[in-house]
CSV table of C-alpha atoms and ligand atoms in Angstrom, one decimal:
chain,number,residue,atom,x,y,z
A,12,UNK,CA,4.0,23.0,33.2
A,13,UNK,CA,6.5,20.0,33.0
A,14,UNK,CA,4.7,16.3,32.4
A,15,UNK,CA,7.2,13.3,33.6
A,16,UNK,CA,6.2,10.4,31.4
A,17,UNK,CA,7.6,7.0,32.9
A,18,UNK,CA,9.8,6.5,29.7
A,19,UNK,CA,10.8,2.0,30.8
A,20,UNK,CA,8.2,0.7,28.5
A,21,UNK,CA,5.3,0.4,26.4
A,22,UNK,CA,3.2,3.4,25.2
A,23,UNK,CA,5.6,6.5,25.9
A,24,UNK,CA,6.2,8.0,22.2
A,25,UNK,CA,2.3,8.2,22.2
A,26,UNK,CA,1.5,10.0,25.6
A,27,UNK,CA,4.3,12.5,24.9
A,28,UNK,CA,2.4,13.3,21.6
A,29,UNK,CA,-0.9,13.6,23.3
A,30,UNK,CA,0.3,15.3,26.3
A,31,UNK,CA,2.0,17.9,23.9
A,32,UNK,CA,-1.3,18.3,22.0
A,33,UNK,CA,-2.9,18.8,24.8
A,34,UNK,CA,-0.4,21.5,26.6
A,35,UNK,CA,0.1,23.5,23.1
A,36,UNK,CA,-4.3,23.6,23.3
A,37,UNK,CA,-3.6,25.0,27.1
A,38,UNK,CA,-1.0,27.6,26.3
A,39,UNK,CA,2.5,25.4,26.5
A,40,UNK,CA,4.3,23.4,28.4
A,41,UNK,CA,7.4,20.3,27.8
A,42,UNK,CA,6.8,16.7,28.5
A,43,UNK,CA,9.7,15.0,29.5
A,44,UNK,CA,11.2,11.6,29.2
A,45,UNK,CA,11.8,9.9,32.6
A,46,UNK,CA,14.3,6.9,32.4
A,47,UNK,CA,15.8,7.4,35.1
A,48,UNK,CA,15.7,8.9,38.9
A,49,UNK,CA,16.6,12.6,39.4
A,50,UNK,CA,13.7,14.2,37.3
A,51,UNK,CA,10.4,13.5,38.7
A,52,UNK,CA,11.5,16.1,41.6
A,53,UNK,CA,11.0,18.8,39.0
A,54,UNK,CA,7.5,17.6,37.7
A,55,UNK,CA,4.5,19.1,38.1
A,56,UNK,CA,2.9,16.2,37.2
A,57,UNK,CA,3.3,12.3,36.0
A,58,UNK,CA,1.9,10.2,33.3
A,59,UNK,CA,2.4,6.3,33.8
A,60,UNK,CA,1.7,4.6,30.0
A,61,UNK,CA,0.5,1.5,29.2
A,62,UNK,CA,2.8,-1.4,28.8
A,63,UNK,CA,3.9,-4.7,30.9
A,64,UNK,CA,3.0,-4.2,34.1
A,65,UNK,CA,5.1,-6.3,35.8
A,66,UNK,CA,7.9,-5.0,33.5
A,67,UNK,CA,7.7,-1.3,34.2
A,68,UNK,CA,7.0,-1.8,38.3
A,69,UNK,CA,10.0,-3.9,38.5
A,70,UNK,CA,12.4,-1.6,36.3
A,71,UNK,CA,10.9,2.0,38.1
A,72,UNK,CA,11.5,0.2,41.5
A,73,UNK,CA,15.2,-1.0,40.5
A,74,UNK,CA,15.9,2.8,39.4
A,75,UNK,CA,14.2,4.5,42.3
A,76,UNK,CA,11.8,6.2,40.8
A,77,UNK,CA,9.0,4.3,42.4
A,78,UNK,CA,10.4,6.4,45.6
A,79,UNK,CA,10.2,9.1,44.0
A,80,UNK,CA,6.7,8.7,42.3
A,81,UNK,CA,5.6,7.9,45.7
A,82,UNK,CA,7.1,11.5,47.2
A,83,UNK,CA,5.6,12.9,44.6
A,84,UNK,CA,2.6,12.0,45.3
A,85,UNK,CA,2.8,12.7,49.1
A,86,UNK,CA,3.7,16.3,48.0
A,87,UNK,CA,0.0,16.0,45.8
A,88,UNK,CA,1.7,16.0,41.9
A,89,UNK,CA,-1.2,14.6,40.1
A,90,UNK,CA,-0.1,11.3,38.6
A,91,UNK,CA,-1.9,10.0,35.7
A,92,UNK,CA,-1.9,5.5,35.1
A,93,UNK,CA,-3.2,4.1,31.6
A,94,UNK,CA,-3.8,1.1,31.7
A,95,UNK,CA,-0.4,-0.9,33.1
A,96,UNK,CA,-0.4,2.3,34.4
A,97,UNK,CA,-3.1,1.9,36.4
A,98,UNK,CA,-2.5,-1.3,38.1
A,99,UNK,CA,1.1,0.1,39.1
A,100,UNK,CA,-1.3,2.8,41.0
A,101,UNK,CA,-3.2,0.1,42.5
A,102,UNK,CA,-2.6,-0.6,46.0
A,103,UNK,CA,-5.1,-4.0,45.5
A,104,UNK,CA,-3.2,-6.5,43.3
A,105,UNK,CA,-5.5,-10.1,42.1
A,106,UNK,CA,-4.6,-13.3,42.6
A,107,UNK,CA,-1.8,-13.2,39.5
A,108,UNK,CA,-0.6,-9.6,41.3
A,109,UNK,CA,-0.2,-11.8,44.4
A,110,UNK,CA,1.5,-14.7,43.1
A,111,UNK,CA,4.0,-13.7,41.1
A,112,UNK,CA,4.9,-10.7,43.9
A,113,UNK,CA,4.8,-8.1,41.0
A,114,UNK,CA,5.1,-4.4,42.6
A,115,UNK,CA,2.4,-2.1,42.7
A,116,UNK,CA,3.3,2.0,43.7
A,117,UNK,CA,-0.4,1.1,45.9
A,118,UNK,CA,-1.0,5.1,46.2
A,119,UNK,CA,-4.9,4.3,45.0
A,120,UNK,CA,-7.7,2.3,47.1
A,121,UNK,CA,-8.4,0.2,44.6
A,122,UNK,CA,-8.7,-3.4,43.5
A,123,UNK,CA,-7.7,-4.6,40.6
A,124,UNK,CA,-7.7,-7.6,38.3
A,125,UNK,CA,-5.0,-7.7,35.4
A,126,UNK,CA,-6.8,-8.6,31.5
A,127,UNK,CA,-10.1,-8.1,32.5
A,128,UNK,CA,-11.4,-8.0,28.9
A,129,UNK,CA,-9.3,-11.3,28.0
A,130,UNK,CA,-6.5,-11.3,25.4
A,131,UNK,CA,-4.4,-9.4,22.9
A,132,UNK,CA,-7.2,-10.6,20.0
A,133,UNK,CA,-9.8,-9.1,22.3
A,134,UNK,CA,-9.1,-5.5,22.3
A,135,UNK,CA,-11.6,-3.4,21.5
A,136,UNK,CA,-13.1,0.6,21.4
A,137,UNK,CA,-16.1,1.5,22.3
A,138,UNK,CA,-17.7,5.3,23.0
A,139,UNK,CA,-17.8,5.5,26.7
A,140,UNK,CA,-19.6,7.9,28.7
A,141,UNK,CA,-17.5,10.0,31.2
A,142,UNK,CA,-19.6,12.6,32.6
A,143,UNK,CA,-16.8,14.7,33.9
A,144,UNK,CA,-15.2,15.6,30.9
A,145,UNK,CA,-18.8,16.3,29.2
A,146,UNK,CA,-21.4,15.1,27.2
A,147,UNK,CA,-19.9,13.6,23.9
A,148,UNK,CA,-18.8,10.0,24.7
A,149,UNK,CA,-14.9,9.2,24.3
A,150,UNK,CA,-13.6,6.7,22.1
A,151,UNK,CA,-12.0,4.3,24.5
A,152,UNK,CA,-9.0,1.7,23.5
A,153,UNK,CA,-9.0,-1.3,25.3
A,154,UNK,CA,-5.4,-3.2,24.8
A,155,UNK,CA,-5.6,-6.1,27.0
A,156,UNK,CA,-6.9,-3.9,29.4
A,157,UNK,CA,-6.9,-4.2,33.6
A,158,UNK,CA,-10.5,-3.3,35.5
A,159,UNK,CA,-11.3,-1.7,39.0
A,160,UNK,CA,-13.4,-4.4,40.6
A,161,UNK,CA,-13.6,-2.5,43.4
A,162,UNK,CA,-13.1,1.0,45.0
A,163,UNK,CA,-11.9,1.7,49.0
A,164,UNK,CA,-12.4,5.2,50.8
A,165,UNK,CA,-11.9,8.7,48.8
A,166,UNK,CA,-12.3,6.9,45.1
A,167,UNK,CA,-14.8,8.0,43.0
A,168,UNK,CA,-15.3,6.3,39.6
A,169,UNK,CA,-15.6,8.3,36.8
A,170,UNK,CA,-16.9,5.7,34.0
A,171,UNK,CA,-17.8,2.2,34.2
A,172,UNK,CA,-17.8,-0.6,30.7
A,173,UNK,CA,-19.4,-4.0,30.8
A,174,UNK,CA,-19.9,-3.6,34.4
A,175,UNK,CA,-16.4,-2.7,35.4
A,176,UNK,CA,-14.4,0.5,37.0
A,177,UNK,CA,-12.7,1.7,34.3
A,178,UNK,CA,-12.0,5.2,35.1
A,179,UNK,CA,-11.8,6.4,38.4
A,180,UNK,CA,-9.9,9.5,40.5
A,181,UNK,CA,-8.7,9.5,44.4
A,182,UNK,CA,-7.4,13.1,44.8
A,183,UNK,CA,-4.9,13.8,42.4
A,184,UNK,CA,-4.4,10.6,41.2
A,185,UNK,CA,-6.5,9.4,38.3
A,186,UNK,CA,-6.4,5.9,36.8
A,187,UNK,CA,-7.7,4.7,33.5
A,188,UNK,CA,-7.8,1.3,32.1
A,189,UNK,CA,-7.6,2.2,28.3
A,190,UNK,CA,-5.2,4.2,26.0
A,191,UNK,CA,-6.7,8.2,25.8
A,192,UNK,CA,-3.2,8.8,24.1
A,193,UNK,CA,-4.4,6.8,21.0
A,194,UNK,CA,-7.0,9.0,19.9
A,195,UNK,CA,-7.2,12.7,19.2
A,196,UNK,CA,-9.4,13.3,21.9
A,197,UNK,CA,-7.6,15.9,24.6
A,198,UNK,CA,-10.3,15.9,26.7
A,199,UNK,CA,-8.8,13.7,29.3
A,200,UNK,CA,-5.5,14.9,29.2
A,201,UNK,CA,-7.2,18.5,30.0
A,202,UNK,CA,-9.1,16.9,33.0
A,203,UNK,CA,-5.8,15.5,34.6
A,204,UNK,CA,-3.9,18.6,33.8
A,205,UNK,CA,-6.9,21.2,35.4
A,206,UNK,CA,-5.6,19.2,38.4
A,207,UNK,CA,-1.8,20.7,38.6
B,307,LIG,N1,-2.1,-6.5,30.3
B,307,LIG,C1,-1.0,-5.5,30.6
B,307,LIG,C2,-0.6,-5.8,32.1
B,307,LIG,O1,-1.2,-6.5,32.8
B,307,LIG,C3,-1.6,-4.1,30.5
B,307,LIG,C4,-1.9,-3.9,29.0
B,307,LIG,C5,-1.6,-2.5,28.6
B,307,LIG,O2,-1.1,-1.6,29.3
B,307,LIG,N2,-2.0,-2.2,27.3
B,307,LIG,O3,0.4,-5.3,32.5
């Protein structure tokens, strides 16, 4: 299995780590560093860190490998979005999304509003319940994290904090508003990966 990691900005040495850990647990498999277009085409799947959203949508769309995220995902290559990651999946931006015309990959139907939990000196973790990956609750890292406010057709939400979407999966796409690739905890990386 090859795993694309969106390599512009933000979280990437962290999700290559996890996403290592989690492929040596499943019997192997390379992540790779996407910077640039010409490599998601061989990827059986994508991971899109956390970061500055407006930053990384900008910079993938100027390098075309938005297009190519988006064939991708036509041609069902699970995509995984943390957090910035997430809103770049959105096809539902919020009133800042609209405003400043920042670019969203909109493969998933949902709605999204951008610092949901308020500021940098607001993050937080907190054991969130996510029935499909079992019982234990998951330690979940919130970084000035986005929210799902509301879902469209074919979205079902996976785990919900403070009365917020924060996980949720539309086919092969699966969108999560905090950082799984800060903690030791494979468990999502397994889910997403069942799904290649
Ligand atoms: N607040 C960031 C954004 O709106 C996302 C934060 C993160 O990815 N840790 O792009």
């Amino acid at each position: 299995m090859r795993v694309g990691i969106i390599a512009i900005q933000g979280s990437v040495e962290e999700h290559v780590k996890a996403a290592e850990r989690a492929l040596s647990e499943r019997g192997g498999g390379e992540a790779v560093l996407v910077k640039h277009a010409g490599i998601i085409p061989s990827c059986d799947a994508i991971i899109l860190p956390g970061g500055e959203s407006t930053t990384i949508g900008r910079l993938m769309h100027r390098e075309g490998i938005a297009d190519e995220i988006k064939s991708a995902a036509k041609g069902d290559v699970p995509i995984l979005g943390t957090c910035a990651g997430l809103i770049l999946l959105a096809r539902y931006g919020d009133k800042q999304v609209e405003q400043t015309n920042q670019f969203l990959l909109e493969l998933m139907n949902i709605h999204i509003t951008r610092n949901a939990f308020g500021r940098q000196r607001e993050s937080f973790e907190t054991p969130l319940k996510i029935p499909v990956i079992g019982e234990k609750a998951f330690n979940a890292i919130f970084i000035r994290a986005p929210a799902i406010t509301k879902v469209e057709k074919n979205v079902e939400i996976l785990a919900k904090c403070n009365g917020y979407i924060v996980a949720a999966k539309q086919d092969k796409l699966v969108a999560l508003a905090f950082h799984p690739e800060l903690t030791r905890d494979t468990r999502l990386h397994n889910f997403f990966f069942d799904l290649v």
